[in-house]
XYZ file of C-alpha atoms in Angstrom:
292
model
C -80.450 -86.048 -3.645
C -83.886 -87.087 -2.054
C -86.395 -84.425 -1.567
C -86.373 -83.174 2.004
C -90.008 -84.144 2.354
C -89.490 -87.600 1.100
C -88.661 -90.355 3.791
C -85.224 -91.847 3.128
C -86.601 -95.475 3.088
C -89.115 -94.540 0.481
C -86.476 -92.914 -1.711
C -84.396 -96.097 -1.551
C -87.444 -98.070 -2.440
C -88.044 -95.978 -5.611
C -84.476 -96.194 -6.595
C -84.786 -100.170 -6.215
C -87.858 -100.087 -8.180
C -86.246 -98.061 -10.970
C -83.136 -100.475 -11.176
C -85.489 -103.587 -11.166
C -87.391 -101.957 -14.152
C -84.036 -101.155 -15.970
C -83.034 -104.828 -15.544
C -86.577 -106.160 -16.728
C -86.246 -103.715 -19.744
C -82.568 -104.914 -20.542
C -83.604 -108.615 -20.210
C -86.465 -107.867 -22.490
C -84.088 -106.226 -24.840
C -81.859 -109.339 -24.894
C -84.866 -111.398 -25.444
C -85.648 -109.713 -28.612
C -81.841 -109.693 -29.628
C -81.356 -110.504 -33.361
C -78.423 -112.353 -34.409
C -77.675 -110.848 -38.040
C -75.782 -113.455 -40.015
C -74.471 -113.244 -43.726
C -72.245 -115.053 -46.072
C -69.734 -114.290 -48.851
C -71.765 -114.501 -52.177
C -69.664 -117.356 -53.577
C -72.789 -119.028 -54.892
C -76.207 -117.934 -56.158
C -78.371 -116.231 -53.464
C -81.069 -118.700 -53.528
C -78.547 -121.454 -52.949
C -76.830 -119.679 -49.860
C -80.454 -119.254 -48.441
C -81.099 -122.874 -48.941
C -78.068 -124.029 -47.224
C -78.496 -121.489 -44.285
C -82.177 -122.061 -43.448
C -81.758 -125.194 -41.267
C -78.669 -123.851 -39.766
C -80.278 -120.634 -38.811
C -83.256 -122.593 -37.187
C -80.664 -124.792 -35.316
C -78.824 -121.609 -34.063
C -81.929 -119.887 -32.760
C -82.729 -123.061 -30.672
C -79.354 -123.217 -29.290
C -78.600 -119.641 -28.816
C -82.054 -118.398 -27.621
C -82.271 -115.585 -29.977
C -83.722 -114.774 -33.513
C -81.242 -115.623 -36.143
C -81.795 -113.543 -39.387
C -79.846 -114.235 -42.551
C -79.062 -110.860 -44.477
C -77.613 -111.631 -48.044
C -75.028 -109.234 -49.485
C -74.399 -108.201 -52.937
C -70.620 -108.831 -52.973
C -67.682 -109.819 -50.849
C -66.717 -106.448 -49.854
C -70.203 -105.793 -48.527
C -69.737 -108.871 -46.129
C -66.596 -107.251 -44.788
C -67.768 -103.798 -44.460
C -71.206 -105.093 -42.726
C -69.469 -106.772 -39.977
C -66.898 -103.979 -39.349
C -69.547 -101.440 -39.347
C -72.030 -103.379 -37.069
C -74.672 -104.087 -39.616
C -74.014 -107.829 -39.322
C -72.938 -109.946 -36.195
C -71.446 -113.027 -37.664
C -70.299 -113.899 -41.220
C -69.236 -116.871 -43.315
C -65.929 -115.620 -44.765
C -63.303 -117.140 -47.060
C -59.850 -117.043 -45.821
C -58.952 -113.839 -47.781
C -62.026 -111.954 -46.836
C -61.437 -112.877 -43.186
C -57.755 -111.396 -43.653
C -59.405 -108.313 -45.186
C -61.680 -107.702 -42.419
C -59.201 -108.451 -39.620
C -56.790 -105.936 -41.369
C -59.495 -103.371 -41.959
C -60.590 -103.611 -38.428
C -57.102 -103.622 -36.960
C -57.487 -106.976 -35.505
C -60.967 -106.877 -34.044
C -62.342 -109.849 -36.072
C -62.306 -113.207 -34.456
C -62.707 -116.514 -36.250
C -64.563 -118.899 -34.185
C -65.266 -122.228 -36.108
C -64.228 -123.747 -39.449
C -65.050 -126.876 -41.370
C -62.743 -129.771 -40.925
C -62.178 -129.542 -44.643
C -61.078 -125.859 -44.415
C -57.772 -126.988 -42.658
C -56.581 -128.059 -46.071
C -58.946 -126.727 -48.562
C -57.986 -126.722 -52.195
C -58.834 -124.936 -55.424
C -59.308 -126.722 -58.939
C -58.297 -125.447 -62.404
C -60.915 -126.363 -64.979
C -60.897 -126.418 -68.962
C -62.859 -127.649 -71.928
C -59.719 -127.522 -74.091
C -57.725 -130.551 -75.095
C -54.451 -128.676 -75.348
C -54.579 -127.355 -71.734
C -53.225 -129.931 -69.350
C -50.921 -127.973 -67.134
C -50.692 -124.426 -65.713
C -48.023 -123.538 -68.249
C -50.315 -124.296 -70.969
C -52.629 -121.339 -69.878
C -50.221 -118.813 -71.470
C -51.900 -116.913 -74.234
C -55.285 -118.242 -73.051
C -58.467 -116.705 -71.764
C -59.253 -117.471 -68.177
C -61.814 -116.738 -65.405
C -61.395 -116.328 -61.704
C -64.246 -116.001 -59.502
C -64.608 -112.833 -57.136
C -61.916 -110.795 -56.910
C -61.938 -111.017 -53.049
C -62.293 -114.945 -53.162
C -59.549 -116.963 -51.547
C -60.272 -120.044 -53.542
C -61.600 -118.452 -56.685
C -58.770 -115.858 -57.035
C -56.136 -115.288 -54.385
C -54.745 -119.040 -54.277
C -55.298 -119.694 -57.811
C -53.332 -116.265 -58.681
C -50.592 -117.432 -56.103
C -50.092 -120.718 -57.779
C -50.005 -119.268 -61.339
C -47.237 -116.726 -60.030
C -45.420 -119.811 -58.439
C -45.478 -121.394 -62.005
C -43.956 -118.185 -63.325
C -47.263 -117.222 -65.087
C -48.231 -113.618 -64.268
C -51.952 -113.841 -64.978
C -52.173 -110.020 -66.017
C -49.446 -110.244 -68.737
C -49.121 -113.967 -69.841
C -52.856 -114.567 -70.154
C -54.692 -113.406 -73.245
C -57.590 -112.095 -71.175
C -58.850 -112.701 -67.448
C -62.436 -112.291 -66.282
C -64.075 -112.436 -62.762
C -67.206 -114.367 -62.889
C -68.084 -113.300 -59.509
C -69.052 -116.786 -58.083
C -67.634 -120.453 -58.495
C -70.818 -121.916 -60.201
C -70.508 -118.900 -62.644
C -66.932 -119.750 -63.409
C -67.827 -123.245 -64.291
C -70.719 -121.890 -66.571
C -68.268 -119.506 -68.195
C -65.879 -122.407 -69.135
C -68.559 -124.786 -70.051
C -70.269 -122.271 -72.385
C -66.816 -121.384 -74.085
C -66.584 -117.970 -73.020
C -63.181 -118.623 -71.723
C -60.600 -121.389 -72.110
C -60.181 -122.161 -68.454
C -60.778 -120.987 -65.059
C -60.370 -121.842 -61.130
C -62.773 -122.393 -58.398
C -63.010 -124.115 -55.028
C -62.943 -127.905 -55.045
C -65.958 -128.114 -52.776
C -68.390 -126.373 -55.212
C -67.089 -128.361 -58.215
C -67.545 -131.674 -56.222
C -71.021 -130.417 -55.350
C -71.955 -129.789 -58.933
C -70.561 -133.174 -60.093
C -72.868 -134.794 -57.456
C -75.865 -132.904 -58.780
C -75.069 -133.993 -62.362
C -74.758 -130.285 -63.348
C -71.493 -130.983 -64.991
C -70.459 -132.969 -67.856
C -67.018 -134.166 -67.006
C -66.296 -135.108 -70.618
C -66.981 -131.567 -71.596
C -65.209 -129.902 -68.743
C -62.464 -131.413 -66.526
C -60.103 -130.614 -63.833
C -56.262 -130.316 -65.100
C -54.558 -128.987 -61.926
C -55.498 -129.212 -58.078
C -53.635 -126.970 -55.804
C -51.970 -128.020 -52.456
C -54.179 -127.410 -49.328
C -54.423 -124.278 -47.508
C -56.739 -122.734 -44.726
C -59.950 -121.290 -46.067
C -63.474 -120.570 -45.006
C -64.600 -119.889 -41.222
C -67.447 -118.326 -39.236
C -66.300 -114.997 -37.763
C -67.672 -112.362 -35.409
C -66.364 -108.996 -33.899
C -64.319 -109.036 -31.158
C -66.809 -106.644 -29.136
C -69.460 -109.610 -29.250
C -69.860 -110.617 -25.443
C -67.593 -113.655 -24.686
C -70.388 -115.646 -23.430
C -72.217 -115.396 -26.925
C -68.968 -116.184 -28.641
C -68.588 -119.293 -26.432
C -72.372 -120.322 -27.230
C -71.965 -119.964 -30.938
C -68.713 -121.926 -30.906
C -70.260 -124.893 -28.785
C -73.516 -124.906 -31.150
C -71.418 -125.447 -34.157
C -69.023 -128.080 -32.363
C -71.955 -130.086 -30.995
C -73.392 -130.766 -34.440
C -73.679 -134.433 -34.554
C -73.851 -136.423 -37.960
C -75.567 -139.259 -35.954
C -78.655 -137.106 -35.479
C -80.702 -136.683 -38.713
C -81.512 -133.117 -38.241
C -77.637 -132.228 -37.620
C -76.702 -134.485 -40.509
C -78.624 -132.189 -42.754
C -77.245 -129.239 -41.436
C -73.667 -130.489 -41.768
C -74.287 -132.007 -45.465
C -75.820 -128.588 -46.613
C -72.397 -126.923 -45.113
C -70.656 -129.741 -47.188
C -68.784 -130.939 -43.893
C -68.704 -133.851 -41.480
C -68.169 -131.642 -38.563
C -66.869 -128.186 -37.490
C -63.698 -127.501 -35.558
C -62.228 -124.507 -33.638
C -60.029 -122.004 -35.439
C -57.754 -119.055 -34.748
C -56.477 -116.091 -36.460
C -52.976 -117.389 -36.870
C -54.297 -120.254 -39.071
C -54.608 -117.420 -42.003
C -51.217 -115.686 -41.557
C -50.271 -117.823 -44.888
C -53.374 -116.313 -46.458
C -52.360 -112.826 -45.543
C -48.609 -113.325 -46.740
C -50.030 -114.781 -50.069
C -52.445 -111.760 -50.607
C -49.260 -109.515 -49.958
C -47.215 -111.184 -52.488
C -49.933 -111.112 -55.027
C -50.335 -107.415 -54.629
C -53.835 -107.870 -53.419
C -53.589 -106.569 -49.832
C -51.878 -103.143 -49.346
C-alpha cells in the first residue's frame, strides 16, 4: 500500500521503475547464461575436447549464450549431472539416455541424433585366428567398453545372449575397458582374446592408421539399432530447445566451417529424434538385466 503522504502517480512511477529494473536485470542474467554441455566419456578426454571445440563455438554463435564443455569421469556422472541440473545438455548413448529418462521419470528430451544413429552398429574384434563367429567366444577372455555403453556393452551383450552365449558364465573372463579405443588397445595388446566396440570409433581408428588390420580384425558386425543423441531436460525453455535443434539441423556440409564440425562428429548431418526411438534399447536393457 502506498504511503499516505506519497502521491499515487509517484508511487506508480516507482513501481514501474522497479519492474523495468527487474526486467533489465533478468535480461542481463540471460545475456550471461552458460549452456553447460558434456558427453559420455566413450573416448579419451582430449579427443572429446578436440571434437567439441568447433561445435561449441558454433553453438555460442547460434544460441547467443556462452557454451562450456564440462568433462565427466564416467557414464553415470553424465546421467546424474543432467538430472541434478549440473549440466544442461549431454551427448548420450542410447542406453545412457534410457537410464537418464527412467531415473528422471520421463523428464529427459532427446533433440537430435546423427543420421548414422538410426542404424548404428557394434563390431566384435579379435587378434586370434580361431575366433570367427560369436560361438567361438566360449571359454575365451573378452572386453566390453563401459558398463553403461550401448554399443560397447548393452547391444553386444544382447547379441551374445541371442546366440545362446551368456557372457557371465560361458566366457573365461570378461573385462570393462571403459572406452572404445581402450577396448581396441586391450585386444591388440593381447590382454583379452576379443572385444566389442562401436563401429564409428573402429572406422575412425582405421582411417587414422592406428590399427593394423592384419593383427586385429572384425569377425562379427551387429544389425542396426538406434544409438547416440543430444539430450536436454524437459524443463529447459521450449524456445531454447527449438534453437538448439535448429542449430544442429542447419549444419551444412557445403560450408567449410560446418563441414569441419560434422566431420569431427563423424556424420554428414543431424536429424530430429524422439523418445520412442529408444524403446528397443530399453527393452534390451531389461532383457539383459541391466535396467531394473
